[in-house]
PDB file of C-alpha atoms and ligand atoms in Angstrom:
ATOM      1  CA  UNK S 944      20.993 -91.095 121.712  1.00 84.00           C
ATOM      2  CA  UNK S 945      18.226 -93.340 123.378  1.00 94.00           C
ATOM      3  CA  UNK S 946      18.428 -91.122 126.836  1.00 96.00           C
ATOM      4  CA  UNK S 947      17.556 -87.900 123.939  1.00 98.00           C
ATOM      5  CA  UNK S 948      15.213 -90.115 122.309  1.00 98.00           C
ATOM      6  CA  UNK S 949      13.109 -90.875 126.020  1.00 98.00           C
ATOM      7  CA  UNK S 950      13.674 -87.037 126.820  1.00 98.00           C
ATOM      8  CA  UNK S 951      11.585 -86.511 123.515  1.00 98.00           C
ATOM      9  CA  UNK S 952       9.303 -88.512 123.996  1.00 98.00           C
ATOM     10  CA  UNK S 953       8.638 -87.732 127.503  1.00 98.00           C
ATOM     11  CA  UNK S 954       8.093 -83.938 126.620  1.00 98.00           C
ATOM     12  CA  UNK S 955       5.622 -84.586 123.520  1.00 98.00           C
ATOM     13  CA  UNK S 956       3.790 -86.113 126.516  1.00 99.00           C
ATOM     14  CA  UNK S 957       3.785 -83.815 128.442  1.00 98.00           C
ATOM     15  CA  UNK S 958       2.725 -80.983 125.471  1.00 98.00           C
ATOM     16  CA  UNK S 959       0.175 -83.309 123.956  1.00 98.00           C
ATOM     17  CA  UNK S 960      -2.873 -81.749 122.501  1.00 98.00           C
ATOM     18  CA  UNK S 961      -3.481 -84.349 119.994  1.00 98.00           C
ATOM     19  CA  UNK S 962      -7.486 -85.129 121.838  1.00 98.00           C
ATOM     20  CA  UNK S 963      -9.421 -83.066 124.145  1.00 98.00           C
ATOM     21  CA  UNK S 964      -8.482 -84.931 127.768  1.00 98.00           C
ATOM     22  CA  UNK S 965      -5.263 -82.306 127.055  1.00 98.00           C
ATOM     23  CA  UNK S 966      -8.056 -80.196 128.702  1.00 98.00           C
ATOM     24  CA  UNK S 967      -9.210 -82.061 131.615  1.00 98.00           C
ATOM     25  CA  UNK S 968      -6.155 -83.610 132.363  1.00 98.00           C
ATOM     26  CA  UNK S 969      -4.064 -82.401 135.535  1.00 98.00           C
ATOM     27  CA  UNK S 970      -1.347 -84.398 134.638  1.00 98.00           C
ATOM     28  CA  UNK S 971      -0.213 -86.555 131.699  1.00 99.00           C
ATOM     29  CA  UNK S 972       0.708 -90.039 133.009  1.00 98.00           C
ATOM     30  CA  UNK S 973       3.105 -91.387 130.829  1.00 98.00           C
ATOM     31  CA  UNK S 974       4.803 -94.453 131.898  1.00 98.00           C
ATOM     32  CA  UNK S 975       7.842 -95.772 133.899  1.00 98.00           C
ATOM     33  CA  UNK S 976      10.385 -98.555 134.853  1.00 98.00           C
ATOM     34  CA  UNK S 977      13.075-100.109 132.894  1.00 98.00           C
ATOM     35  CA  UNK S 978      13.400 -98.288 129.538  1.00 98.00           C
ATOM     36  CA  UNK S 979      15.366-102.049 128.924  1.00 97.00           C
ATOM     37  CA  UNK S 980      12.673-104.538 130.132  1.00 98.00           C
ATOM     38  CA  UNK S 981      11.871-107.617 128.723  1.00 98.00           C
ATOM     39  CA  UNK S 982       8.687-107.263 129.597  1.00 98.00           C
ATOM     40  CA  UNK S 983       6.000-104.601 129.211  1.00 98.00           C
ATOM     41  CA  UNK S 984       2.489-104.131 131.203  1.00 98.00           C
ATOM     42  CA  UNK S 985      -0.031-101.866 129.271  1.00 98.00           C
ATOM     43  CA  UNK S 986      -3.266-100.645 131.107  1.00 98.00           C
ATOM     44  CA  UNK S 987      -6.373 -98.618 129.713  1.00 98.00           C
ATOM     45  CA  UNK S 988      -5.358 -95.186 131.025  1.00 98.00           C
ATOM     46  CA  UNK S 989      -4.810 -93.235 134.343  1.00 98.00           C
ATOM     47  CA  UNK S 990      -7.652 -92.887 137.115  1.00 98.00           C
ATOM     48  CA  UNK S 991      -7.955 -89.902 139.582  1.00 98.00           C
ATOM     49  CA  UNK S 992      -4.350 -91.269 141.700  1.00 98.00           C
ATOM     50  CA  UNK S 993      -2.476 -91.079 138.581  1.00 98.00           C
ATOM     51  CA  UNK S 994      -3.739 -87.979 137.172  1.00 98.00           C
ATOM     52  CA  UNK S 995      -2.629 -86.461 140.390  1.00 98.00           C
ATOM     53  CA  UNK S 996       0.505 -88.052 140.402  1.00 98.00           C
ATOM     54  CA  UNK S 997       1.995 -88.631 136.899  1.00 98.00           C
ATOM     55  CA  UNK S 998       2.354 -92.370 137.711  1.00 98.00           C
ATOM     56  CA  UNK S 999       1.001 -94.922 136.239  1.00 98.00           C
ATOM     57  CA  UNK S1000      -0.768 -97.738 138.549  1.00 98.00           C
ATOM     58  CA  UNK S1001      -0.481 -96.203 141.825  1.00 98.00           C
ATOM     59  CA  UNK S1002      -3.946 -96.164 142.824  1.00 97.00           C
ATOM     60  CA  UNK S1003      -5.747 -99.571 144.239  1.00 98.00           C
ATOM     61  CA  UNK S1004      -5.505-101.263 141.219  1.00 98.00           C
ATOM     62  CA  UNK S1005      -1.725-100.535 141.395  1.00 98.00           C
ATOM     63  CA  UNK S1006      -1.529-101.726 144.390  1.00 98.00           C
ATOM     64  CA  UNK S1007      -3.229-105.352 143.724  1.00 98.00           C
ATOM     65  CA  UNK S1008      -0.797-105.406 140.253  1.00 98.00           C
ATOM     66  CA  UNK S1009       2.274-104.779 142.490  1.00 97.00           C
ATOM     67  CA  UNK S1010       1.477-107.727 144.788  1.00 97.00           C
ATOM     68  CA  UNK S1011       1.523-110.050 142.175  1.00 97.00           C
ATOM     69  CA  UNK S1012       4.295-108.582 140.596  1.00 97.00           C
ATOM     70  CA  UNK S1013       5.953-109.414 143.755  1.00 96.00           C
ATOM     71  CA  UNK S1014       4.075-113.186 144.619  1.00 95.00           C
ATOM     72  CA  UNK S1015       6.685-113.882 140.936  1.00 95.00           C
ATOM     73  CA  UNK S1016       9.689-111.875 142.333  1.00 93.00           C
ATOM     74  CA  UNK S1017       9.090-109.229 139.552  1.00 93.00           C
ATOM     75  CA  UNK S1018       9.401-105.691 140.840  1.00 91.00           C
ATOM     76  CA  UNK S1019       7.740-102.691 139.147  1.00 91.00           C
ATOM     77  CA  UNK S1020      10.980-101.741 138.652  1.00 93.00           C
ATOM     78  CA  UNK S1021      12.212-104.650 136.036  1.00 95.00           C
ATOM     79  CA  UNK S1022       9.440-104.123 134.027  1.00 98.00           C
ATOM     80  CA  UNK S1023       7.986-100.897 131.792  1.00 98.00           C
ATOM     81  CA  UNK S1024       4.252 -99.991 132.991  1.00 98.00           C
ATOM     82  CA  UNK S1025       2.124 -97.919 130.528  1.00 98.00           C
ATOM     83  CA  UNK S1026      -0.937 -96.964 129.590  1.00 98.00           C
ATOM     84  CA  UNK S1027      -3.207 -97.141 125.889  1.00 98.00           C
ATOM     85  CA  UNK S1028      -3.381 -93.513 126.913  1.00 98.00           C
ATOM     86  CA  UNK S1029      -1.620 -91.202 128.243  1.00 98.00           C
ATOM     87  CA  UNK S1030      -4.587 -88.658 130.412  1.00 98.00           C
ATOM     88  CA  UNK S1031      -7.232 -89.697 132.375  1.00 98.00           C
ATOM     89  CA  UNK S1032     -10.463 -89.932 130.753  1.00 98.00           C
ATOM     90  CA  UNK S1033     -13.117 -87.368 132.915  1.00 97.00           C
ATOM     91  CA  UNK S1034     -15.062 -89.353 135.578  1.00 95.00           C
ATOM     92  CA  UNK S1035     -12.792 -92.848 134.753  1.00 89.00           C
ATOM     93  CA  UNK S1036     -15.170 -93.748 131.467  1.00 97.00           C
ATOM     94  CA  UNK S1037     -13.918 -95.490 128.988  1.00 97.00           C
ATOM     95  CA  UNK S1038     -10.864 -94.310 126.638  1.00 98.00           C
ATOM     96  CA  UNK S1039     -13.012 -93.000 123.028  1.00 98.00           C
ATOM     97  CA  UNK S1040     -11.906 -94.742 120.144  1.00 97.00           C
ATOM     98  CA  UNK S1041     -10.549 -91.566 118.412  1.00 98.00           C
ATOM     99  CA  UNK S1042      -8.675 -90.536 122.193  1.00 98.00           C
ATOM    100  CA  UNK S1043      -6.733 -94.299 121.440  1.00 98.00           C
ATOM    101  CA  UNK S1044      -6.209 -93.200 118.256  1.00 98.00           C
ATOM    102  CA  UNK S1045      -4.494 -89.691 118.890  1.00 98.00           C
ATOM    103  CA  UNK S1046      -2.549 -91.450 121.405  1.00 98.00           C
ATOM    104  CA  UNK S1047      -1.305 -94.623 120.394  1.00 98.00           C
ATOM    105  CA  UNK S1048       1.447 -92.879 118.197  1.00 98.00           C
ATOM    106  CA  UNK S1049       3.210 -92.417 121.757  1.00 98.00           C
ATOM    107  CA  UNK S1050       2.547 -96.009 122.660  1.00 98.00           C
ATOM    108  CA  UNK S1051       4.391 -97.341 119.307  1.00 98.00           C
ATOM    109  CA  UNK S1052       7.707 -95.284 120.003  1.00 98.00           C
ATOM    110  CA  UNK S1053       7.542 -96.278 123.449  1.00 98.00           C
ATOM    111  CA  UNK S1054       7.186-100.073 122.321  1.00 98.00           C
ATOM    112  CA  UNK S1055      10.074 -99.348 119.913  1.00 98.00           C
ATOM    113  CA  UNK S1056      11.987 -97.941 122.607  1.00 98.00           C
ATOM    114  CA  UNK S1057      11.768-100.456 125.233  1.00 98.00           C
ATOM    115  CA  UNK S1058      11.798-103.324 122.752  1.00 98.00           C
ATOM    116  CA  UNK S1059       9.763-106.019 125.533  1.00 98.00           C
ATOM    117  CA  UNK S1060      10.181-109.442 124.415  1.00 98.00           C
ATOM    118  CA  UNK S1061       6.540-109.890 126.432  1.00 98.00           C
ATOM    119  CA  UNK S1062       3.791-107.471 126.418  1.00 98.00           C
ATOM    120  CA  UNK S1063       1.429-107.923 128.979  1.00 98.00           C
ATOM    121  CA  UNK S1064      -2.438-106.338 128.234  1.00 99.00           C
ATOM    122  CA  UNK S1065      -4.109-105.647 131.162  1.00 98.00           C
ATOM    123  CA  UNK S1066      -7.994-105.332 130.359  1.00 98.00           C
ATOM    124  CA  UNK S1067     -10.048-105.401 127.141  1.00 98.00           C
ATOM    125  CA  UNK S1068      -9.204-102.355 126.328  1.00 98.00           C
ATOM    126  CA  UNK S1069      -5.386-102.822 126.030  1.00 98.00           C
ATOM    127  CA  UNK S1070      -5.906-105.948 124.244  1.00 98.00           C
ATOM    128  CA  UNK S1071      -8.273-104.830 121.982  1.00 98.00           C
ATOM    129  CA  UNK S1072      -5.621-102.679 121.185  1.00 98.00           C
ATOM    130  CA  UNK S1073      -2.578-104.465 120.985  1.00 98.00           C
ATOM    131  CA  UNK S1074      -3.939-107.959 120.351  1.00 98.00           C
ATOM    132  CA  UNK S1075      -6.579-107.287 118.009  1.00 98.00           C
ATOM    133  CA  UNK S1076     -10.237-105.722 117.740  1.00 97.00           C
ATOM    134  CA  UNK S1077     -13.459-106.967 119.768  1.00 96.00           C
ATOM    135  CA  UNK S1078     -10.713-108.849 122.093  1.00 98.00           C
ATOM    136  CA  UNK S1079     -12.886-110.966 123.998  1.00 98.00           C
ATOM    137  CA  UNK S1080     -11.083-111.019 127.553  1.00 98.00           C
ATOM    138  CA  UNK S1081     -13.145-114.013 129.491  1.00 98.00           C
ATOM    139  CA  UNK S1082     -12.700-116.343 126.394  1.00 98.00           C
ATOM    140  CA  UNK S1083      -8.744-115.003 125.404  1.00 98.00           C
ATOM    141  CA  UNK S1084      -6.723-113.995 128.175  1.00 98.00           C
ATOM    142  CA  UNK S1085      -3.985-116.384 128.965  1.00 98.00           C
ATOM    143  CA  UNK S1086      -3.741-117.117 125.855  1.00 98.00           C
ATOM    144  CA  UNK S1087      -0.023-116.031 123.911  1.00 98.00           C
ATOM    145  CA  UNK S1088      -0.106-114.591 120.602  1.00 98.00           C
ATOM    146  CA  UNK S1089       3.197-113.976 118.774  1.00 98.00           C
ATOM    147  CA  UNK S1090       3.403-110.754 116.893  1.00 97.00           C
ATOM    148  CA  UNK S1091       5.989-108.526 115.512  1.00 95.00           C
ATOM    149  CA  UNK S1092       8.708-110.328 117.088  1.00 97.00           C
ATOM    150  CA  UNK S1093       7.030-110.194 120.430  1.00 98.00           C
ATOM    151  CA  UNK S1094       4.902-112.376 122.429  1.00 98.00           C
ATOM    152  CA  UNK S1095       1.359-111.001 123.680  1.00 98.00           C
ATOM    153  CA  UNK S1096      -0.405-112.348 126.773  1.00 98.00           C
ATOM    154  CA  UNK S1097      -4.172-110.415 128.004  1.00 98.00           C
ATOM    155  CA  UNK S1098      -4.784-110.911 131.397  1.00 98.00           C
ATOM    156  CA  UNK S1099      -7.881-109.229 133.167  1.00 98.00           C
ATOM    157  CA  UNK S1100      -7.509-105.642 134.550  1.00 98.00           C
ATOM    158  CA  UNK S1101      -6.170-105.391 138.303  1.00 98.00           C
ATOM    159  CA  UNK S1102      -9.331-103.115 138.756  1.00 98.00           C
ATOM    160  CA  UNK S1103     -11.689-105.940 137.778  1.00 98.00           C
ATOM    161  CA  UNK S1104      -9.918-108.422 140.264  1.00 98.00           C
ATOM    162  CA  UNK S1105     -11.160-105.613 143.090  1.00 98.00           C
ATOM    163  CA  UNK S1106     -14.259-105.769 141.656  1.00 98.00           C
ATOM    164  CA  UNK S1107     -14.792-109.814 141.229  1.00 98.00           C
ATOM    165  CA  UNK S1108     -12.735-111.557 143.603  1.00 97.00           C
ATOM    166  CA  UNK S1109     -13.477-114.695 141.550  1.00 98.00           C
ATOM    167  CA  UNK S1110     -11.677-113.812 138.557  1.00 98.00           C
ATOM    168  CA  UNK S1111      -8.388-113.953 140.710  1.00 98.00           C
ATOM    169  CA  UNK S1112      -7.610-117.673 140.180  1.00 98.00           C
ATOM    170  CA  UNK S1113      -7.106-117.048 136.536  1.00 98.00           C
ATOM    171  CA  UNK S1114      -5.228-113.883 136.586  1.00 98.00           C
ATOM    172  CA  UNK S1115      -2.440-115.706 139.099  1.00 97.00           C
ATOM    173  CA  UNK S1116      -2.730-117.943 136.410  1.00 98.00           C
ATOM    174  CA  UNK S1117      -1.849-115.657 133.395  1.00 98.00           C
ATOM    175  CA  UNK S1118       0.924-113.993 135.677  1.00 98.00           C
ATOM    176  CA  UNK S1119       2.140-117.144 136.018  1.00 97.00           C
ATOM    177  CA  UNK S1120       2.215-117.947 132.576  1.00 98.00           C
ATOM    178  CA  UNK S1121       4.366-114.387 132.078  1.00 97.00           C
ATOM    179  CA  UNK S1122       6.977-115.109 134.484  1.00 96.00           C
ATOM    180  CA  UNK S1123       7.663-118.660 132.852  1.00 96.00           C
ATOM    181  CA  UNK S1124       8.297-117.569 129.269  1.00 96.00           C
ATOM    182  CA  UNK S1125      10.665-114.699 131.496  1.00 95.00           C
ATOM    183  CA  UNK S1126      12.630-117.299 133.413  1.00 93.00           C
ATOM    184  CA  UNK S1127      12.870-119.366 129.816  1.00 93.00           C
ATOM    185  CA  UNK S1128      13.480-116.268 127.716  1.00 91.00           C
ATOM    186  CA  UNK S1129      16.410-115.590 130.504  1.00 87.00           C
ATOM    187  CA  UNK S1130      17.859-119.612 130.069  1.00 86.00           C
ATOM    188  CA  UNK S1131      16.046-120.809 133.987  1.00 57.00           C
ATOM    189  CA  UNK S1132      12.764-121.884 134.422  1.00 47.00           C
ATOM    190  CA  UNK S1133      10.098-120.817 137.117  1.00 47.00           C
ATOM    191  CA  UNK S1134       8.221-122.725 139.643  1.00 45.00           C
TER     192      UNK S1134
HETATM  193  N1  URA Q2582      -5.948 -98.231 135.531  1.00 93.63           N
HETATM  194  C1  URA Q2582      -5.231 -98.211 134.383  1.00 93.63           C
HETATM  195  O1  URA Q2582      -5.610 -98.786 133.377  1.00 93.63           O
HETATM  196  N2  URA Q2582      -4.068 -97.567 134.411  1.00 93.63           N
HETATM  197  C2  URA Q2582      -3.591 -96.939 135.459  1.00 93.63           C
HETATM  198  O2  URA Q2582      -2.508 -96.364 135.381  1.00 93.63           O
HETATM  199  C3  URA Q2582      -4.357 -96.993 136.641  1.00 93.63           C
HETATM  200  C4  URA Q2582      -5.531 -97.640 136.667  1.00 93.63           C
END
């Protein structure tokens, strides 16, 4: 029932024409991991390496977000990676409001689906999203909000860690942060 419910959702992906990057788009990135995970990392949407893969985060930026994955002995594969939306925006600009808005629908029955107890933003974008409007990232990442049943944490985008090496410090930080409400939420703690 689930696996028919995934299948269905994985096709309307792959036939969406709900915005005009259904034009542009070479392929639709949709998501993957766990369809079970606790937690759940949501980007802004794919770059060049994921349009020409139909991964999400495989690019630079993937890279860096794997490595700390890995520093808490998460592996891409425990956790559900995502995107606000689902094709790449021409030239990497910014998602358009009304392109978040003709997508999201696919991002709230792949919420429902996975059912993370954590739900990590990556980036203004996915936080102004998910968290709420005007997010201000510098001022609100690492900082939980409980919604829905679910606990929220923004942390900067991978892609502006390669960008400002100083912003690191607190993005180790916020990962930290994730992995200890994990290792609680599981009955252990984390170092
Ligand atoms: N940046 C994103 O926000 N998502 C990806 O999948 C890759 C880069």
């Amino acid at each position: 029932m689930i696996k028919q419910e995934w299948e269905q959702l994985y096709r309307d992906i792959s036939l969406c024409q709900a915005c005009d990057l259904a034009h542009t788009r070479t392929h639709t990135v949709p998501g993957e991991g766990d369809h079970s995970a606790a937690i759940m990392m949501v980007g802004e949407g794919p770059g060049a390496d994921e349009d020409r893969t139909g991964r999400p985060f495989v690019g630079r930026a993937g890279q860096l977000l794997d490595k700390m994955l890995d520093a808490f002995d998460v592996s891409r594969q425990q956790v559900y990676i995502c995107n606000i939306i689902k094709c790449r925006p021409p030239g990497n600009r910014n998602p358009a409001s009304g392109e978040m808005r003709a997508c999201l629908p696919h991002l709230t029955r792949q919420i429902a689906l996975v059912n993370p107890s954590i739900i990590v933003c990556l980036g203004k974008i996915a936080a102004g999203c998910l968290m709420h409007e005007n997010f201000a990232i510098t001022r609100e990442r690492g900082v939980w909000q409980e919604k829905d049943g679910r606990s929220y944490l923004a942390t900067f985008h991978p892609a502006a860690l390669l960008r400002d090496e100083r912003l690191l410090i607190d993005a180790w930080r916020d990962m930290r942060a994730v992995a200890q409400r994990y290792a609680q939420q599981q009955g252990g703690a984390h170092e």
